[in-house]
Amino acid sequence: MLIDNHNRKINYLRLAVTDRCNLRCNYCMPESGIDFSKGDTLFTIEELSRLSAILVSEGIDKIRITGGEPFVRKDLMVLLRNLSKMEGLKDISVTTNATLIGPYIDELKTLGIKNINVSMDAINRETFERITRRDQYDIVHENVLRLINEGFNVRINFIALSGQNTQDIIPMLALAKHHDVGVRYLEEMPFNGGSRHFEGNAWDYKRILAHIKEAYPDYEELPSEPTSTSMNYKIPGFKGSFGVIPSFSRTFCGTCNRLRITATGDVITCLYAQPCMNIREILRGESSEVRVKEQLLKAIGSRAKTGFEAQEKQQGTYTNSMTTIGG
Ligand code: SAM
């Protein structure tokens, strides 16, 4: 079992399978992209499967596949097939921008992968295209509705961006009114790959909630898992729900159960920390299973208590992009 130095059980791995993305969201990376990883600096699917198996044997029972955009990786389904056979792995989830998922929806269902988080930062086409710098609104909207209708547990992640999309916060709730879907509003974080100066967060979760309360004063809080990063609510008469995630306010660090590994093997024990080590060559070397376990235990044994503590240790401002970290 993986227990960190603050006695928190780590059972949730966020595994990035690529740092590449077919969108260019302006709060995530510059228009020209970032210096994407090449060749054998990226894990192969076999390596990602082996790494996952090692972690599952150590008590990881939830893996979220993320990126970059996971579906830009042509061999992604091979990994998902391998994961779906892993005993002890109770939950396989995917975070996607839903542009490329269409052809894989049937097989995802067959594999029993039900939890799909879709990033969608606007319900208005122009706003969506301005933020993503790509003309992909129709396919995203269509795939979201398809996923919902096919019975997936869909959650929409909407980053509240000052001056860009906050006029869409209320209209976005129409999805939760008509469908059994969770619309979650997140605070912007400073991981934009240097695409712009991060001013701090003008739309924190309290402001988002106050804004929603003006339109829907009767919303009620729903119970949440102790390790949940979201606070969730129901508006009377709505089929779905909504939530807020204080990703910059960081109110949830006390129950953090997550470990992040990037597509090139960087191990990140807190979103606001620098990678504490790289596991790639260890996985590729001799006695890899024992050594990977040893090294990961070491990493987990020196986690920051909170994202604020991790930030204090950070030298200067953040220049990394979420497309590398995986969200
Ligand atoms: N491509 C997939 C997607 O779009 O969901 C997975 C990777 S993406 C980097 C993961 C999540 O990070 C998305 O929900 C995205 O909105 C979020 N994200 C990216 N940059 C962010 C930032 N600066 N602040 C907050 N969230 C960010």
Short mmCIF file of C-alpha atoms and ligand atoms in Angstrom, two decimals:
data_model
loop_
_atom_site.label_atom_id
_atom_site.label_comp_id
_atom_site.label_asym_id
_atom_site.label_seq_id
_atom_site.Cartn_x
_atom_site.Cartn_y
_atom_site.Cartn_z
CA MET A 1 0.00 0.00 0.00
CA LEU A 2 1.22 3.50 -0.77
CA ILE A 3 1.06 5.84 2.23
CA ASP A 4 2.66 9.25 2.10
CA ASN A 5 4.63 11.09 4.77
CA HIS A 6 1.42 12.78 5.96
CA ASN A 7 -0.37 9.45 6.40
CA ARG A 8 -2.51 9.84 3.29
CA LYS A 9 -3.28 6.70 1.32
CA ILE A 10 -2.39 7.04 -2.38
CA ASN A 11 -4.72 4.93 -4.48
CA TYR A 12 -5.31 7.16 -7.52
CA LEU A 13 -2.90 7.47 -10.44
CA ARG A 14 -3.26 10.12 -13.12
CA LEU A 15 -1.31 8.75 -16.04
CA ALA A 16 -0.54 10.98 -19.01
CA VAL A 17 -0.08 9.00 -22.22
CA THR A 18 1.15 11.90 -24.35
CA ASP A 19 1.86 15.61 -24.01
CA ARG A 20 0.48 16.36 -27.50
CA CYS A 21 -2.92 17.88 -28.02
CA ASN A 22 -4.92 18.77 -31.11
CA LEU A 23 -6.36 21.87 -29.41
CA ARG A 24 -4.42 24.94 -28.32
CA CYS A 25 -6.44 26.21 -25.34
CA ASN A 26 -5.01 29.63 -24.58
CA TYR A 27 -4.89 29.06 -20.81
CA CYS A 28 -2.94 25.81 -21.28
CA MET A 29 -0.27 26.55 -23.87
CA PRO A 30 0.93 29.07 -26.42
CA GLU A 31 -0.58 29.10 -29.93
CA SER A 32 2.60 27.51 -31.31
CA GLY A 33 2.35 24.68 -28.78
CA ILE A 34 5.17 23.66 -26.46
CA ASP A 35 8.36 21.74 -27.07
CA PHE A 36 6.60 18.35 -27.32
CA SER A 37 8.44 15.20 -26.27
CA LYS A 38 9.87 13.03 -28.99
CA GLY A 39 10.77 9.45 -29.81
CA ASP A 40 11.80 7.18 -27.04
CA THR A 41 11.47 9.81 -24.32
CA LEU A 42 7.80 8.76 -24.34
CA PHE A 43 6.67 5.57 -22.71
CA THR A 44 5.50 2.86 -25.08
CA ILE A 45 2.09 1.31 -24.52
CA GLU A 46 3.79 -1.82 -23.21
CA GLU A 47 5.70 0.30 -20.68
CA LEU A 48 2.59 2.21 -19.63
CA SER A 49 0.82 -1.12 -19.09
CA ARG A 50 3.72 -2.53 -17.09
CA LEU A 51 4.03 0.61 -14.97
CA SER A 52 0.29 0.54 -14.29
CA ALA A 53 0.45 -3.13 -13.26
CA ILE A 54 3.27 -2.38 -10.80
CA LEU A 55 1.28 0.44 -9.27
CA VAL A 56 -1.90 -1.60 -9.09
CA SER A 57 0.05 -4.28 -7.22
CA GLU A 58 0.95 -1.51 -4.74
CA GLY A 59 -2.65 -0.53 -4.09
CA ILE A 60 -3.54 1.90 -6.88
CA ASP A 61 -7.17 1.07 -7.66
CA LYS A 62 -8.10 4.05 -9.82
CA ILE A 63 -6.27 5.17 -12.95
CA ARG A 64 -7.25 8.22 -14.94
CA ILE A 65 -5.82 8.33 -18.45
CA THR A 66 -5.00 11.85 -19.47
CA GLY A 67 -2.57 13.85 -21.60
CA GLY A 68 -2.15 15.97 -23.76
CA GLU A 69 -5.11 14.55 -25.58
CA PRO A 70 -5.12 10.79 -24.90
CA PHE A 71 -6.87 9.95 -28.19
CA VAL A 72 -4.11 11.50 -30.33
CA ARG A 73 -2.25 8.34 -29.38
CA LYS A 74 -3.30 5.82 -32.00
CA ASP A 75 -2.52 2.84 -29.77
CA LEU A 76 -4.44 4.13 -26.74
CA MET A 77 -7.07 1.39 -26.91
CA VAL A 78 -4.34 -1.25 -26.50
CA LEU A 79 -3.49 0.30 -23.13
CA LEU A 80 -7.15 0.53 -22.15
CA ARG A 81 -7.69 -3.13 -23.08
CA ASN A 82 -4.71 -4.10 -20.89
CA LEU A 83 -5.95 -1.99 -17.99
CA SER A 84 -9.44 -3.42 -18.21
CA LYS A 85 -7.99 -6.88 -17.52
CA MET A 86 -6.04 -5.79 -14.44
CA GLU A 87 -7.31 -7.36 -11.27
CA GLY A 88 -7.52 -4.87 -8.42
CA LEU A 89 -8.05 -1.90 -10.72
CA LYS A 90 -11.59 -0.83 -9.87
CA ASP A 91 -11.89 2.39 -11.84
CA ILE A 92 -10.47 3.37 -15.22
CA SER A 93 -11.38 6.91 -16.19
CA VAL A 94 -10.43 9.09 -19.13
CA THR A 95 -10.06 12.86 -19.44
CA THR A 96 -10.47 14.07 -23.00
CA ASN A 97 -11.39 17.05 -25.12
CA ALA A 98 -13.87 14.74 -26.94
CA THR A 99 -12.73 15.72 -30.43
CA LEU A 100 -11.38 12.27 -31.38
CA ILE A 101 -13.25 9.90 -29.06
CA GLY A 102 -16.13 9.15 -31.49
CA PRO A 103 -14.79 5.97 -33.16
CA TYR A 104 -13.84 4.48 -29.78
CA ILE A 105 -17.10 4.98 -27.88
CA ASP A 106 -18.45 1.48 -28.57
CA GLU A 107 -15.28 -0.26 -27.47
CA LEU A 108 -14.96 1.91 -24.34
CA LYS A 109 -18.40 0.71 -23.40
CA THR A 110 -17.49 -2.92 -24.08
CA LEU A 111 -14.40 -2.55 -21.89
CA GLY A 112 -16.56 -1.23 -19.06
CA ILE A 113 -14.90 2.20 -19.04
CA LYS A 114 -17.71 4.45 -17.91
CA ASN A 115 -16.18 7.57 -16.40
CA ILE A 116 -15.34 10.18 -19.00
CA ASN A 117 -14.42 13.74 -18.14
CA VAL A 118 -14.76 16.12 -21.04
CA SER A 119 -13.10 19.53 -21.03
CA MET A 120 -15.46 22.07 -22.52
CA ASP A 121 -14.97 25.69 -21.58
CA ALA A 122 -17.88 27.24 -23.47
CA ILE A 123 -21.33 26.38 -24.77
CA ASN A 124 -21.10 29.26 -27.22
CA ARG A 125 -19.30 28.29 -30.42
CA GLU A 126 -17.35 31.55 -30.90
CA THR A 127 -16.15 31.53 -27.31
CA PHE A 128 -15.16 27.86 -27.59
CA GLU A 129 -13.20 28.49 -30.78
CA ARG A 130 -11.50 31.58 -29.39
CA ILE A 131 -10.30 29.68 -26.32
CA THR A 132 -9.29 26.43 -28.08
CA ARG A 133 -7.96 28.20 -31.20
CA ARG A 134 -9.54 25.39 -33.21
CA ASP A 135 -12.78 24.84 -35.12
CA GLN A 136 -13.96 21.73 -33.23
CA TYR A 137 -17.13 22.85 -31.46
CA ASP A 138 -19.61 20.68 -33.37
CA ILE A 139 -17.76 17.42 -32.92
CA VAL A 140 -17.19 18.06 -29.21
CA HIS A 141 -20.83 18.92 -28.63
CA GLU A 142 -21.98 15.90 -30.65
CA ASN A 143 -19.65 13.52 -28.81
CA VAL A 144 -20.69 14.86 -25.41
CA LEU A 145 -24.34 14.15 -26.22
CA ARG A 146 -23.45 10.74 -27.64
CA LEU A 147 -21.50 9.79 -24.52
CA ILE A 148 -24.40 10.89 -22.30
CA ASN A 149 -26.96 9.02 -24.39
CA GLU A 150 -24.80 5.88 -24.43
CA GLY A 151 -24.96 5.86 -20.62
CA PHE A 152 -21.43 7.00 -19.74
CA ASN A 153 -20.89 8.82 -16.50
CA VAL A 154 -19.93 12.15 -18.10
CA ARG A 155 -18.53 15.14 -16.31
CA ILE A 156 -17.87 18.39 -18.08
CA ASN A 157 -14.87 20.37 -16.84
CA PHE A 158 -15.21 24.09 -17.44
CA ILE A 159 -12.34 26.38 -16.42
CA ALA A 160 -13.71 29.80 -15.42
CA LEU A 161 -11.51 32.27 -17.29
CA SER A 162 -11.82 35.91 -16.42
CA GLY A 163 -12.77 38.00 -19.46
CA GLN A 164 -13.24 34.93 -21.67
CA ASN A 165 -16.06 32.55 -20.81
CA THR A 166 -17.72 33.49 -17.54
CA GLN A 167 -20.82 34.64 -19.49
CA ASP A 168 -21.22 30.92 -20.34
CA ILE A 169 -21.29 29.69 -16.73
CA ILE A 170 -25.10 29.85 -16.50
CA PRO A 171 -25.88 28.78 -20.11
CA MET A 172 -23.59 25.74 -19.64
CA LEU A 173 -25.93 24.55 -16.89
CA ALA A 174 -28.54 23.80 -19.58
CA LEU A 175 -26.63 20.56 -20.15
CA ALA A 176 -27.25 19.55 -16.53
CA LYS A 177 -30.86 20.65 -16.78
CA HIS A 178 -31.67 18.30 -19.65
CA HIS A 179 -29.17 15.48 -19.13
CA ASP A 180 -27.76 13.36 -16.34
CA VAL A 181 -24.35 14.99 -16.45
CA GLY A 182 -22.14 16.80 -13.94
CA VAL A 183 -20.96 20.24 -14.99
CA ARG A 184 -17.95 21.20 -12.91
CA TYR A 185 -16.41 24.65 -12.77
CA LEU A 186 -12.70 24.85 -12.05
CA GLU A 187 -10.44 27.69 -11.10
CA GLU A 188 -7.70 28.63 -13.53
CA MET A 189 -4.19 27.58 -12.51
CA PRO A 190 -0.83 29.03 -13.52
CA PHE A 191 0.24 26.10 -15.74
CA ASN A 192 -0.10 27.69 -19.16
CA GLY A 193 3.30 26.98 -20.67
CA GLY A 194 4.14 30.67 -20.65
CA SER A 195 1.24 31.50 -22.99
CA ARG A 196 0.32 34.50 -20.85
CA HIS A 197 0.95 36.15 -17.55
CA PHE A 198 -1.14 34.48 -14.84
CA GLU A 199 -2.74 37.28 -12.90
CA GLY A 200 -4.15 35.19 -10.08
CA ASN A 201 -7.66 33.96 -9.93
CA ALA A 202 -10.47 36.50 -10.32
CA TRP A 203 -13.10 33.72 -10.53
CA ASP A 204 -12.54 31.53 -7.52
CA TYR A 205 -15.04 28.86 -6.48
CA LYS A 206 -16.84 31.22 -4.10
CA ARG A 207 -17.47 33.73 -6.86
CA ILE A 208 -18.62 30.97 -9.23
CA LEU A 209 -21.04 29.70 -6.59
CA ALA A 210 -22.33 33.20 -5.83
CA HIS A 211 -22.86 33.77 -9.56
CA ILE A 212 -24.84 30.53 -9.91
CA LYS A 213 -26.84 31.37 -6.77
CA GLU A 214 -28.08 34.57 -8.40
CA ALA A 215 -29.69 32.51 -11.17
CA TYR A 216 -30.59 29.44 -9.09
CA PRO A 217 -30.94 30.42 -5.41
CA ASP A 218 -32.35 27.01 -4.43
CA TYR A 219 -29.46 24.73 -5.22
CA GLU A 220 -28.67 22.11 -2.60
CA GLU A 221 -25.36 20.54 -1.67
CA LEU A 222 -24.88 16.86 -2.52
CA PRO A 223 -22.76 14.48 -0.44
CA SER A 224 -19.22 13.97 -1.83
CA GLU A 225 -16.52 11.35 -1.32
CA PRO A 226 -13.93 12.40 1.31
CA THR A 227 -11.20 12.43 -1.39
CA SER A 228 -13.32 14.37 -3.87
CA THR A 229 -11.85 17.61 -5.19
CA SER A 230 -15.28 18.92 -6.10
CA MET A 231 -18.16 20.24 -4.03
CA ASN A 232 -21.33 19.16 -5.78
CA TYR A 233 -24.83 20.61 -5.97
CA LYS A 234 -28.26 19.87 -7.35
CA ILE A 235 -30.64 22.44 -8.77
CA PRO A 236 -34.27 21.38 -8.18
CA GLY A 237 -35.76 19.94 -11.37
CA PHE A 238 -32.40 19.37 -13.08
CA LYS A 239 -31.52 15.86 -14.31
CA GLY A 240 -27.81 16.38 -13.67
CA SER A 241 -25.73 18.27 -11.13
CA PHE A 242 -23.03 20.88 -10.97
CA GLY A 243 -19.87 21.27 -8.95
CA VAL A 244 -16.99 23.57 -8.21
CA ILE A 245 -13.34 22.56 -7.92
CA PRO A 246 -11.10 24.95 -5.96
CA SER A 247 -8.06 23.98 -8.02
CA PHE A 248 -6.24 27.23 -7.28
CA SER A 249 -7.69 27.86 -3.80
CA ARG A 250 -6.57 24.33 -2.89
CA THR A 251 -9.01 23.52 -0.11
CA PHE A 252 -8.76 19.75 -0.65
CA CYS A 253 -5.06 18.96 -0.15
CA GLY A 254 -5.68 17.34 3.25
CA THR A 255 -7.32 14.31 1.64
CA CYS A 256 -5.24 14.17 -1.55
CA ASN A 257 -4.88 10.56 -2.74
CA ARG A 258 -3.24 11.27 -6.12
CA LEU A 259 -0.02 10.54 -7.87
CA ARG A 260 0.76 11.88 -11.33
CA ILE A 261 3.10 10.34 -13.88
CA THR A 262 3.74 12.14 -17.15
CA ALA A 263 4.10 10.53 -20.57
CA THR A 264 7.88 10.78 -20.27
CA GLY A 265 8.01 9.33 -16.75
CA ASP A 266 8.19 12.39 -14.54
CA VAL A 267 6.71 11.66 -11.14
CA ILE A 268 4.65 14.50 -9.70
CA THR A 269 3.40 14.13 -6.14
CA CYS A 270 1.62 17.51 -6.07
CA LEU A 271 0.24 19.56 -8.95
CA TYR A 272 2.02 22.64 -7.61
CA ALA A 273 5.38 20.88 -7.22
CA GLN A 274 8.10 20.23 -9.75
CA PRO A 275 8.54 16.58 -10.77
CA CYS A 276 10.46 14.91 -7.97
CA MET A 277 12.06 12.23 -10.15
CA ASN A 278 11.87 10.45 -13.50
CA ILE A 279 10.90 6.79 -13.53
CA ARG A 280 11.39 6.02 -17.26
CA GLU A 281 14.92 4.67 -17.30
CA ILE A 282 14.29 2.79 -14.05
CA LEU A 283 11.34 1.03 -15.68
CA ARG A 284 13.54 0.26 -18.68
CA GLY A 285 16.43 -1.03 -16.58
CA GLU A 286 17.15 -4.26 -14.75
CA SER A 287 15.07 -5.43 -11.77
CA SER A 288 12.63 -2.76 -12.82
CA GLU A 289 9.67 -3.90 -10.77
CA VAL A 290 11.53 -3.79 -7.47
CA ARG A 291 13.32 -0.54 -8.32
CA VAL A 292 10.20 1.25 -9.55
CA LYS A 293 8.42 0.34 -6.31
CA GLU A 294 11.40 1.48 -4.25
CA GLN A 295 11.66 4.82 -6.03
CA LEU A 296 7.94 5.54 -5.97
CA LEU A 297 7.76 4.79 -2.26
CA LYS A 298 10.60 7.25 -1.79
CA ALA A 299 8.79 9.91 -3.83
CA ILE A 300 5.55 9.39 -1.94
CA GLY A 301 7.49 9.54 1.33
CA SER A 302 8.42 13.17 0.75
CA ARG A 303 5.24 14.79 -0.53
CA ALA A 304 4.37 18.37 0.23
CA LYS A 305 1.55 18.63 2.73
CA THR A 306 -0.36 21.13 0.59
CA GLY A 307 -0.14 22.81 -2.78
CA PHE A 308 0.81 26.00 -0.96
CA GLU A 309 3.80 24.31 0.66
CA ALA A 310 4.82 22.92 -2.75
CA GLN A 311 4.48 26.37 -4.30
CA GLU A 312 6.72 27.90 -1.64
CA LYS A 313 9.53 25.57 -2.72
CA GLN A 314 9.01 26.51 -6.37
CA GLN A 315 11.71 28.82 -7.76
CA GLY A 316 10.08 31.76 -9.57
CA THR A 317 6.86 31.55 -11.56
CA TYR A 318 5.51 28.41 -13.20
CA THR A 319 6.48 27.95 -16.85
CA ASN A 320 5.15 24.41 -17.31
CA SER A 321 2.00 23.55 -19.24
CA MET A 322 -0.91 21.41 -18.11
CA THR A 323 -0.58 19.48 -21.37
CA THR A 324 2.57 17.93 -19.88
CA ILE A 325 1.21 17.45 -16.37
CA GLY A 326 -2.13 15.96 -17.41
CA GLY A 327 -4.48 18.15 -15.35
N1 SAM B 1 -6.77 16.79 -23.44
C1 SAM B 1 -7.51 16.35 -22.30
C2 SAM B 1 -8.59 17.34 -21.97
O1 SAM B 1 -8.74 18.31 -22.69
O2 SAM B 1 -9.30 17.10 -21.01
C3 SAM B 1 -6.67 16.03 -21.08
C4 SAM B 1 -5.53 16.91 -20.75
S1 SAM B 1 -5.94 18.55 -20.25
C5 SAM B 1 -4.35 19.23 -19.99
C6 SAM B 1 -6.57 18.26 -18.64
C7 SAM B 1 -7.34 19.37 -18.01
O3 SAM B 1 -6.46 20.40 -17.65
C8 SAM B 1 -8.42 19.98 -18.88
O4 SAM B 1 -9.64 19.92 -18.19
C9 SAM B 1 -7.97 21.41 -19.01
O5 SAM B 1 -9.05 22.29 -19.10
C10 SAM B 1 -7.18 21.60 -17.75
N2 SAM B 1 -6.23 22.73 -17.80
C11 SAM B 1 -5.28 22.99 -18.70
N3 SAM B 1 -4.61 24.13 -18.40
C12 SAM B 1 -5.14 24.59 -17.25
C13 SAM B 1 -4.91 25.73 -16.44
N4 SAM B 1 -3.96 26.61 -16.72
N5 SAM B 1 -5.67 25.89 -15.35
C14 SAM B 1 -6.66 25.00 -15.04
N6 SAM B 1 -6.92 23.90 -15.76
C15 SAM B 1 -6.19 23.70 -16.86
#
